[in-house]
Short mmCIF file of C-alpha atoms and ligand atoms in Angstrom, two decimals:
data_model
loop_
_atom_site.label_atom_id
_atom_site.label_comp_id
_atom_site.label_asym_id
_atom_site.label_seq_id
_atom_site.Cartn_x
_atom_site.Cartn_y
_atom_site.Cartn_z
CA UNK A 98 145.83 -127.68 55.87
CA UNK A 99 145.73 -124.68 58.45
CA UNK A 100 142.09 -124.35 59.45
CA UNK A 101 142.35 -123.25 62.89
CA UNK A 102 140.20 -120.45 62.37
CA UNK A 103 136.81 -121.36 63.03
CA UNK A 104 134.66 -122.08 59.44
CA UNK A 105 131.08 -120.44 58.99
CA UNK A 106 128.85 -121.76 56.11
CA UNK A 107 129.98 -119.53 54.33
CA UNK A 108 131.98 -118.81 50.45
CA UNK A 109 135.57 -119.38 50.43
CA UNK A 110 136.34 -115.39 49.48
CA UNK A 111 134.22 -114.67 52.53
CA UNK A 112 135.81 -116.82 54.90
CA UNK A 113 139.33 -115.64 53.74
CA UNK A 114 138.59 -111.96 54.26
CA UNK A 115 137.46 -112.88 57.69
CA UNK A 116 140.59 -114.51 58.14
CA UNK A 117 142.41 -112.00 56.75
CA UNK A 118 140.73 -109.22 58.78
CA UNK A 119 141.33 -110.74 61.98
CA UNK A 120 145.54 -111.96 61.33
CA UNK A 121 146.34 -109.52 58.78
CA UNK A 122 147.95 -110.57 55.59
CA UNK A 123 148.12 -114.30 55.11
CA UNK A 124 151.09 -116.02 53.72
CA UNK A 125 150.39 -116.76 50.15
CA UNK A 126 150.50 -120.59 50.94
CA UNK A 127 147.77 -120.31 53.16
CA UNK A 128 145.71 -118.91 50.52
CA UNK A 129 146.01 -121.62 48.59
CA UNK A 130 145.59 -124.25 50.94
CA UNK A 131 142.06 -123.12 52.25
CA UNK A 132 141.46 -122.17 48.36
CA UNK A 133 141.88 -125.48 47.01
CA UNK A 134 140.75 -127.41 49.59
CA UNK A 135 137.09 -125.61 49.21
CA UNK A 136 137.89 -126.04 45.32
CA UNK A 137 138.28 -129.68 45.10
CA UNK A 138 136.11 -130.89 48.16
CA UNK A 139 132.81 -129.30 46.25
CA UNK A 140 133.62 -130.67 42.49
CA UNK A 141 134.48 -133.49 40.04
CA UNK A 142 136.73 -131.21 38.18
CA UNK A 143 138.28 -132.87 35.37
CA UNK A 144 137.17 -133.55 31.86
CA UNK A 145 136.22 -131.79 28.92
CA UNK A 146 132.84 -130.61 31.19
CA UNK A 147 135.26 -129.92 34.07
CA UNK A 148 137.79 -126.99 34.44
CA UNK A 149 140.58 -129.23 33.25
CA UNK A 150 142.46 -132.35 32.18
CA UNK A 151 144.38 -135.36 33.05
CA UNK A 152 146.61 -137.43 31.27
CA UNK A 153 144.51 -140.36 32.52
CA UNK A 154 141.26 -138.79 31.52
CA UNK A 155 143.26 -138.32 28.26
CA UNK A 156 144.30 -142.00 27.10
CA UNK A 157 143.93 -145.10 28.71
CA UNK A 158 147.51 -145.97 27.65
CA UNK A 159 148.89 -143.66 30.11
CA UNK A 160 147.68 -145.86 33.17
CA UNK A 161 148.25 -149.20 31.67
CA UNK A 162 151.66 -148.42 31.54
CA UNK A 163 152.16 -147.09 34.67
CA UNK A 164 150.73 -150.42 35.79
CA UNK A 165 153.09 -152.79 33.73
CA UNK A 166 155.90 -150.27 35.32
CA UNK A 167 154.46 -151.18 38.85
CA UNK A 168 153.94 -154.90 37.90
CA UNK A 169 156.91 -155.16 36.50
CA UNK A 170 159.17 -153.57 39.70
CA UNK A 171 157.19 -155.34 41.92
CA UNK A 172 157.86 -159.19 40.31
CA UNK A 173 161.81 -158.32 39.97
CA UNK A 174 162.03 -157.05 43.34
CA UNK A 175 161.13 -160.67 43.85
CA UNK A 176 157.57 -160.41 44.15
CA UNK A 177 156.49 -162.46 46.98
CA UNK A 178 154.96 -160.19 49.65
CA UNK A 179 151.83 -158.28 49.17
CA UNK A 180 152.18 -155.11 47.90
CA UNK A 181 150.33 -152.12 49.57
CA UNK A 182 150.10 -149.79 46.46
CA UNK A 183 148.96 -145.88 47.22
CA UNK A 184 148.11 -143.13 45.09
CA UNK A 185 147.85 -139.61 46.24
CA UNK A 186 144.80 -137.59 44.74
CA UNK A 187 143.41 -139.94 42.84
CA UNK A 188 140.66 -137.72 41.20
CA UNK A 189 137.95 -139.93 39.24
CA UNK A 190 140.04 -143.44 40.24
CA UNK A 191 140.66 -143.55 36.68
CA UNK A 192 144.79 -143.94 36.88
CA UNK A 193 144.18 -146.82 39.31
CA UNK A 194 141.49 -148.31 37.54
CA UNK A 195 143.74 -148.57 34.47
CA UNK A 196 146.90 -149.74 36.18
CA UNK A 197 145.09 -152.92 37.97
CA UNK A 198 143.63 -153.69 33.86
CA UNK A 199 146.73 -153.64 32.63
CA UNK A 200 148.80 -155.32 35.20
CA UNK A 201 145.78 -158.26 35.79
CA UNK A 202 148.04 -161.07 34.27
CA UNK A 203 150.40 -160.51 36.38
CA UNK A 204 150.36 -162.63 39.66
CA UNK A 205 149.53 -159.86 41.99
CA UNK A 206 147.07 -158.80 44.50
CA UNK A 207 148.31 -155.45 45.56
CA UNK A 208 146.52 -153.80 48.80
CA UNK A 209 144.83 -150.86 47.47
CA UNK A 210 145.44 -146.97 49.58
CA UNK A 211 144.02 -143.75 47.73
CA UNK A 212 144.44 -140.69 49.92
CA UNK A 213 142.09 -137.86 48.49
CA UNK A 214 140.81 -135.46 50.83
CA UNK A 215 137.63 -134.29 48.68
CA UNK A 216 134.37 -136.22 49.63
CA UNK A 217 132.65 -135.88 46.67
CA UNK A 218 136.37 -137.20 44.67
CA UNK A 219 136.17 -139.94 47.49
CA UNK A 220 132.57 -141.17 46.10
CA UNK A 221 133.45 -141.18 42.68
CA UNK A 222 137.02 -143.18 43.40
CA UNK A 223 134.79 -145.62 45.49
CA UNK A 224 132.67 -146.77 42.72
CA UNK A 225 135.48 -147.68 40.50
CA UNK A 226 137.71 -148.92 42.84
CA UNK A 227 135.24 -150.91 45.54
CA UNK A 228 137.88 -152.06 47.34
CA UNK A 229 140.35 -149.31 48.03
CA UNK A 230 141.43 -147.75 51.75
CA UNK A 231 140.75 -144.14 52.00
CA UNK A 232 142.56 -142.40 53.66
CA UNK A 233 142.83 -138.05 54.59
CA UNK A 234 146.32 -138.10 54.44
CA UNK A 235 149.82 -139.83 54.41
CA UNK A 236 149.66 -139.92 57.97
CA UNK A 237 147.18 -143.29 58.30
CA UNK A 238 149.27 -145.16 55.13
CA UNK A 239 150.20 -149.11 56.65
CA UNK A 240 153.66 -149.58 58.20
CA UNK A 241 153.64 -153.03 56.37
CA UNK A 242 155.38 -152.90 53.09
CA UNK A 243 156.83 -153.27 50.30
CA UNK A 244 154.54 -150.48 49.05
CA UNK A 245 154.36 -148.36 45.98
CA UNK A 246 153.30 -144.80 45.86
CA UNK A 247 152.12 -143.06 42.35
CA UNK A 248 151.20 -139.46 42.14
CA UNK A 249 149.80 -137.80 38.81
CA UNK A 250 149.59 -134.11 39.21
CA UNK A 251 149.06 -134.32 42.36
CA UNK A 252 151.96 -132.59 43.99
CA UNK A 253 150.88 -129.46 41.76
CA UNK A 254 147.90 -128.80 43.85
CA UNK A 255 149.84 -128.17 47.05
CA UNK A 256 150.39 -125.15 48.62
CA UNK A 257 153.04 -122.95 47.38
CA UNK A 258 154.97 -120.50 48.83
CA UNK A 259 156.66 -117.08 46.98
CA UNK A 260 159.74 -114.78 48.03
CA UNK A 261 160.19 -112.12 46.38
CA UNK A 262 163.58 -110.01 46.42
CA UNK A 263 162.76 -106.55 47.23
CA UNK A 264 164.38 -103.11 47.71
CA UNK A 265 164.77 -103.56 51.40
CA UNK A 266 165.58 -107.96 50.97
CA UNK A 267 163.93 -111.35 50.63
CA UNK A 268 159.88 -110.68 52.04
CA UNK A 269 156.98 -113.39 51.56
CA UNK A 270 154.62 -113.17 49.53
CA UNK A 271 151.42 -112.33 51.41
CA UNK A 272 147.78 -112.21 50.43
CA UNK A 273 146.35 -109.11 52.07
CA UNK A 274 142.96 -106.80 51.31
CA UNK A 275 142.75 -103.79 49.13
CA UNK A 276 139.23 -102.47 48.78
CA UNK A 277 137.82 -105.95 49.40
CA UNK A 278 139.53 -107.22 46.79
CA UNK A 279 143.00 -110.09 47.58
CA UNK A 280 146.15 -108.40 46.88
CA UNK A 281 149.27 -109.78 46.53
CA UNK A 282 151.82 -108.11 49.54
CA UNK A 283 155.14 -108.36 50.81
CA UNK A 284 155.78 -108.88 54.09
CA UNK A 285 158.18 -107.69 56.59
CA UNK A 286 160.17 -109.88 57.51
CA UNK A 287 163.55 -110.81 56.31
CA UNK A 288 163.66 -114.36 54.86
CA UNK A 289 166.78 -115.08 53.59
CA UNK A 290 167.65 -117.61 55.67
CA UNK A 291 165.29 -119.96 53.06
CA UNK A 292 167.00 -119.59 50.09
CA UNK A 293 170.78 -120.60 48.90
CA UNK A 294 173.42 -118.21 48.63
CA UNK A 295 173.03 -118.23 44.76
CA UNK A 296 169.76 -117.57 45.06
CA UNK A 297 170.01 -114.37 47.32
CA UNK A 298 172.08 -112.79 44.77
CA UNK A 299 169.41 -113.00 42.28
CA UNK A 300 168.45 -108.88 41.22
CA UNK A 301 165.32 -107.40 43.00
CA UNK A 302 161.59 -108.36 42.02
CA UNK A 303 162.78 -111.85 41.49
CA UNK A 304 160.31 -114.48 42.36
CA UNK A 305 161.55 -117.50 44.44
CA UNK A 306 159.12 -120.34 45.52
CA UNK A 307 159.20 -122.87 47.85
CA UNK A 308 156.85 -125.83 48.36
CA UNK A 309 156.94 -126.64 52.45
CA UNK A 310 153.70 -128.86 51.64
CA UNK A 311 155.29 -130.88 48.87
CA UNK A 312 158.64 -131.46 50.17
CA UNK A 313 157.10 -132.32 53.92
CA UNK A 314 154.71 -135.72 52.38
CA UNK A 315 158.05 -136.08 49.58
CA UNK A 316 160.28 -136.75 52.82
CA UNK A 317 158.10 -138.88 55.34
CA UNK A 318 157.05 -140.83 52.52
CA UNK A 319 160.65 -141.69 51.14
CA UNK A 320 161.74 -142.40 54.51
CA UNK A 321 158.78 -145.21 54.72
CA UNK A 322 159.70 -146.37 51.61
CA UNK A 323 163.04 -146.63 52.83
CA UNK A 324 162.60 -148.30 55.50
CA UNK A 325 159.68 -150.66 54.34
CA UNK A 326 160.73 -151.32 50.75
CA UNK A 327 159.65 -150.00 47.48
CA UNK A 328 158.91 -146.88 45.47
CA UNK A 329 157.34 -143.66 44.65
CA UNK A 330 156.56 -142.26 41.17
CA UNK A 331 156.14 -139.03 40.75
CA UNK A 332 154.50 -137.09 37.29
CA UNK A 333 153.70 -133.75 37.41
CA UNK A 334 154.28 -130.43 35.54
CA UNK A 335 157.95 -128.82 36.68
CA UNK A 336 161.27 -127.85 36.43
CA UNK A 337 164.09 -130.33 37.06
CA UNK A 338 167.28 -127.44 37.32
CA UNK A 339 166.28 -124.17 39.67
CA UNK A 340 163.87 -121.83 38.53
CA UNK A 341 162.92 -118.23 39.33
CA UNK A 342 159.99 -116.62 38.34
CA UNK A 343 156.14 -117.42 39.73
CA UNK A 344 154.61 -120.09 38.54
CA UNK A 345 150.98 -119.81 40.08
CA UNK A 346 148.18 -120.18 37.51
CA UNK A 347 144.70 -120.78 38.07
CA UNK A 348 142.60 -122.61 35.62
CA UNK A 349 138.83 -122.34 34.97
CA UNK A 350 136.49 -124.57 32.61
CA UNK A 351 140.09 -124.79 30.22
CA UNK A 352 140.81 -120.88 30.50
CA UNK A 353 143.51 -119.12 32.43
CA UNK A 354 141.81 -117.18 35.35
CA UNK A 355 143.36 -114.64 38.09
CA UNK A 356 144.60 -116.78 40.81
CA UNK A 357 143.96 -114.33 43.57
CA UNK A 358 139.87 -113.40 42.21
CA UNK A 359 137.57 -116.70 42.61
CA UNK A 360 139.35 -118.90 45.79
CA UNK A 361 137.84 -122.00 45.54
CA UNK A 362 136.14 -122.07 42.37
CA UNK A 363 139.44 -122.16 40.08
CA UNK A 364 142.37 -125.00 39.84
CA UNK A 365 145.18 -123.05 41.41
CA UNK A 366 148.24 -124.59 41.04
CA UNK A 367 152.25 -123.98 40.69
CA UNK A 368 155.12 -126.14 38.92
CA UNK A 369 157.14 -128.64 41.06
CA UNK A 370 160.25 -128.38 41.53
CA UNK A 371 162.01 -131.24 41.45
CA UNK A 372 165.06 -131.03 42.69
CA UNK A 373 164.35 -130.50 46.64
CA UNK A 374 162.59 -133.69 46.40
CA UNK A 375 164.94 -135.73 44.98
CA UNK A 376 167.64 -134.16 47.38
CA UNK A 377 165.04 -135.39 50.47
CA UNK A 378 164.48 -139.30 48.77
CA UNK A 379 168.55 -139.76 48.15
CA UNK A 380 169.28 -138.53 51.75
CA UNK A 381 166.10 -140.96 53.07
CA UNK A 382 168.40 -143.47 51.32
CA UNK A 383 166.72 -144.05 47.82
CA UNK A 384 167.86 -144.32 44.75
CA UNK A 385 166.19 -141.34 42.46
CA UNK A 386 165.98 -141.83 38.90
CA UNK A 387 164.84 -138.81 36.24
CA UNK A 388 162.88 -136.88 35.93
CA UNK A 389 162.87 -137.66 32.25
CA UNK A 390 160.18 -135.97 30.01
CA UNK A 391 157.32 -137.52 29.81
CA UNK A 392 157.42 -137.99 26.36
CA UNK A 393 160.42 -139.89 26.44
CA UNK A 394 159.56 -142.15 29.57
CA UNK A 395 156.18 -143.40 27.38
CA UNK A 396 157.71 -143.97 24.85
CA UNK A 397 160.90 -145.95 26.30
CA UNK A 398 157.98 -148.08 28.25
CA UNK A 399 156.06 -149.02 24.53
CA UNK A 400 153.24 -146.57 24.44
CA UNK A 401 153.43 -146.99 20.53
CA UNK A 402 153.01 -150.66 20.67
CA UNK A 403 150.20 -150.39 22.85
CA UNK A 404 149.56 -147.86 20.67
CA UNK A 405 149.05 -150.09 17.42
CA UNK A 406 147.51 -152.69 19.72
CA UNK A 407 144.67 -151.00 20.67
CA UNK A 408 144.12 -149.21 17.17
CA UNK A 409 143.74 -153.04 15.91
CA UNK A 410 141.83 -153.46 17.87
CA UNK A 411 139.66 -151.31 16.92
CA UNK A 412 140.19 -149.75 13.66
CA UNK A 413 137.74 -146.63 13.60
CA UNK A 414 139.05 -145.65 16.56
CA UNK A 415 142.94 -144.86 14.74
CA UNK A 416 142.51 -141.04 14.35
CA UNK A 417 141.61 -140.25 18.44
CA UNK A 418 144.34 -142.92 19.35
CA UNK A 419 146.98 -141.09 17.70
CA UNK A 420 145.76 -137.55 18.40
CA UNK A 421 145.78 -138.64 22.19
CA UNK A 422 149.27 -140.51 22.01
CA UNK A 423 150.51 -137.40 20.66
CA UNK A 424 149.10 -135.20 23.46
CA UNK A 425 150.62 -137.45 26.26
CA UNK A 426 154.42 -137.74 24.33
CA UNK A 427 154.83 -134.52 21.72
CA UNK A 428 156.98 -132.05 23.14
CA UNK A 429 154.82 -129.14 22.68
CA UNK A 430 151.79 -130.69 24.63
CA UNK A 431 152.54 -132.77 27.52
CA UNK A 432 155.62 -134.59 26.47
CA UNK A 433 157.82 -132.24 27.93
CA UNK A 434 156.65 -129.96 30.38
CA UNK A 435 155.50 -133.14 32.52
CA UNK A 436 158.46 -135.18 34.33
CA UNK A 437 158.68 -138.43 35.79
CA UNK A 438 160.48 -139.03 38.56
CA UNK A 439 160.56 -142.12 40.39
CA UNK A 440 162.63 -143.07 43.99
CA UNK A 441 163.64 -146.61 45.20
CA UNK A 442 164.55 -148.35 47.76
CA UNK A 443 168.21 -149.37 47.45
CA UNK A 444 167.16 -153.25 47.69
CA UNK A 445 165.06 -152.59 44.99
CA UNK A 446 166.36 -152.78 41.25
CA UNK A 447 166.38 -150.41 38.73
CA UNK A 448 163.05 -149.31 37.51
CA UNK A 449 162.16 -149.10 34.09
CA UNK A 450 161.88 -145.89 31.16
CA UNK A 451 164.85 -144.05 32.56
CA UNK A 452 166.52 -143.66 29.46
CA UNK A 453 168.41 -140.40 29.06
CA UNK A 454 168.36 -138.73 25.65
CA UNK A 455 169.85 -135.49 24.35
N1 SAH B 522 145.36 -137.91 39.48
C1 SAH B 522 144.23 -137.37 39.28
C2 SAH B 522 143.96 -136.25 39.81
C3 SAH B 522 144.58 -135.16 39.76
S1 SAH B 522 143.68 -133.41 40.44
C4 SAH B 522 144.47 -137.65 37.97
O1 SAH B 522 145.91 -137.27 37.45
O2 SAH B 522 143.63 -137.32 37.23
C5 SAH B 522 144.37 -133.78 42.13
C6 SAH B 522 144.14 -134.69 42.70
O3 SAH B 522 144.96 -133.95 44.57
C7 SAH B 522 142.13 -134.07 43.28
O4 SAH B 522 141.51 -135.47 43.50
C8 SAH B 522 142.52 -133.77 44.28
O5 SAH B 522 141.33 -134.16 45.12
C9 SAH B 522 144.03 -133.97 45.11
N2 SAH B 522 144.23 -133.05 46.30
C10 SAH B 522 144.37 -131.96 46.21
N3 SAH B 522 145.30 -131.74 47.40
C11 SAH B 522 145.38 -132.82 48.08
C12 SAH B 522 146.00 -132.89 49.67
N4 SAH B 522 146.21 -132.01 50.10
N5 SAH B 522 145.19 -134.14 50.01
C13 SAH B 522 144.78 -135.45 48.99
N6 SAH B 522 144.30 -135.39 47.97
C14 SAH B 522 144.69 -133.89 47.70
#
């Protein structure tokens, strides 16, 4: 996160205005990095009272199946060494708590690591997961393995950069000021070199997003897992084939808002582009499974059987359990937009759930 320019005790918007007045228009990614850092640092954004709701907050079934997925994979890999279990951006710690509860009966005793920048969310996570070790970024994760890394709705929160095809060629989208308002402006530097041949030919007006922060984290973790043995499980909304167009969105109290008007007050996200992340993992020597649709993956892992067990234990909750199941798997809800991809070290077995269906 770039915080080279000293912060005073001021709002996010005020800081960004001073930064742009001093340095001129800044890249969209830098704007997003500052805005999201402040946003997460100051609040618990999750749940019906907050700004958005994630899969683990919808139903315990989500984290439970991930827990069994992890324990099964570790067990089939030999299950002898202590597992380092890492979660990136754990929110309220709900997913990890469900992972551990579901896999309690498995003979594993993983060491927990949580990568989290927000002091507010760290405090909530420590309450739920008292033994977990916190990390501000991935650089302090252990060098011993094996290691499984879980990331649900983490990569979408990392800053995205946009390249736009103008009449003068490809340029970076930057955030400048017009009458004290944040506006998108195109930069002056040519940016063709960041695009593939096919992308350069896209019509004038096209926006292509690139994800330097996500790529950097994925590359480092892929190399680490290749060396230590283990797996990386990525669940997020996004696209598997190269796409174009802006996917930047801002959400506040479950409603879309303008991404530039309230920096630090709204959750800013962009769809994850899975293809370059898969390439980075393969380059590091990992085998890549998926991306598949979240609905297919959860169904292949047995979410329906889990739903029947929960319903049998609490028949009065049958309707709400069924409604939450639908939210997670149905193609018009989270089932299709959300994708699941795993990158696994070459000495580990095939992970469960990656069946391909038409
Ligand atoms: N995985 C959780 C929360 C998703 S919200 C869930 O599914 O419910 C995004 C999470 O990532 C939050 O915990 C946020 O504080 C954290 N986060 C965002 N940017 C981060 C960064 N650059 N480094 C570490 N954590 C980050």
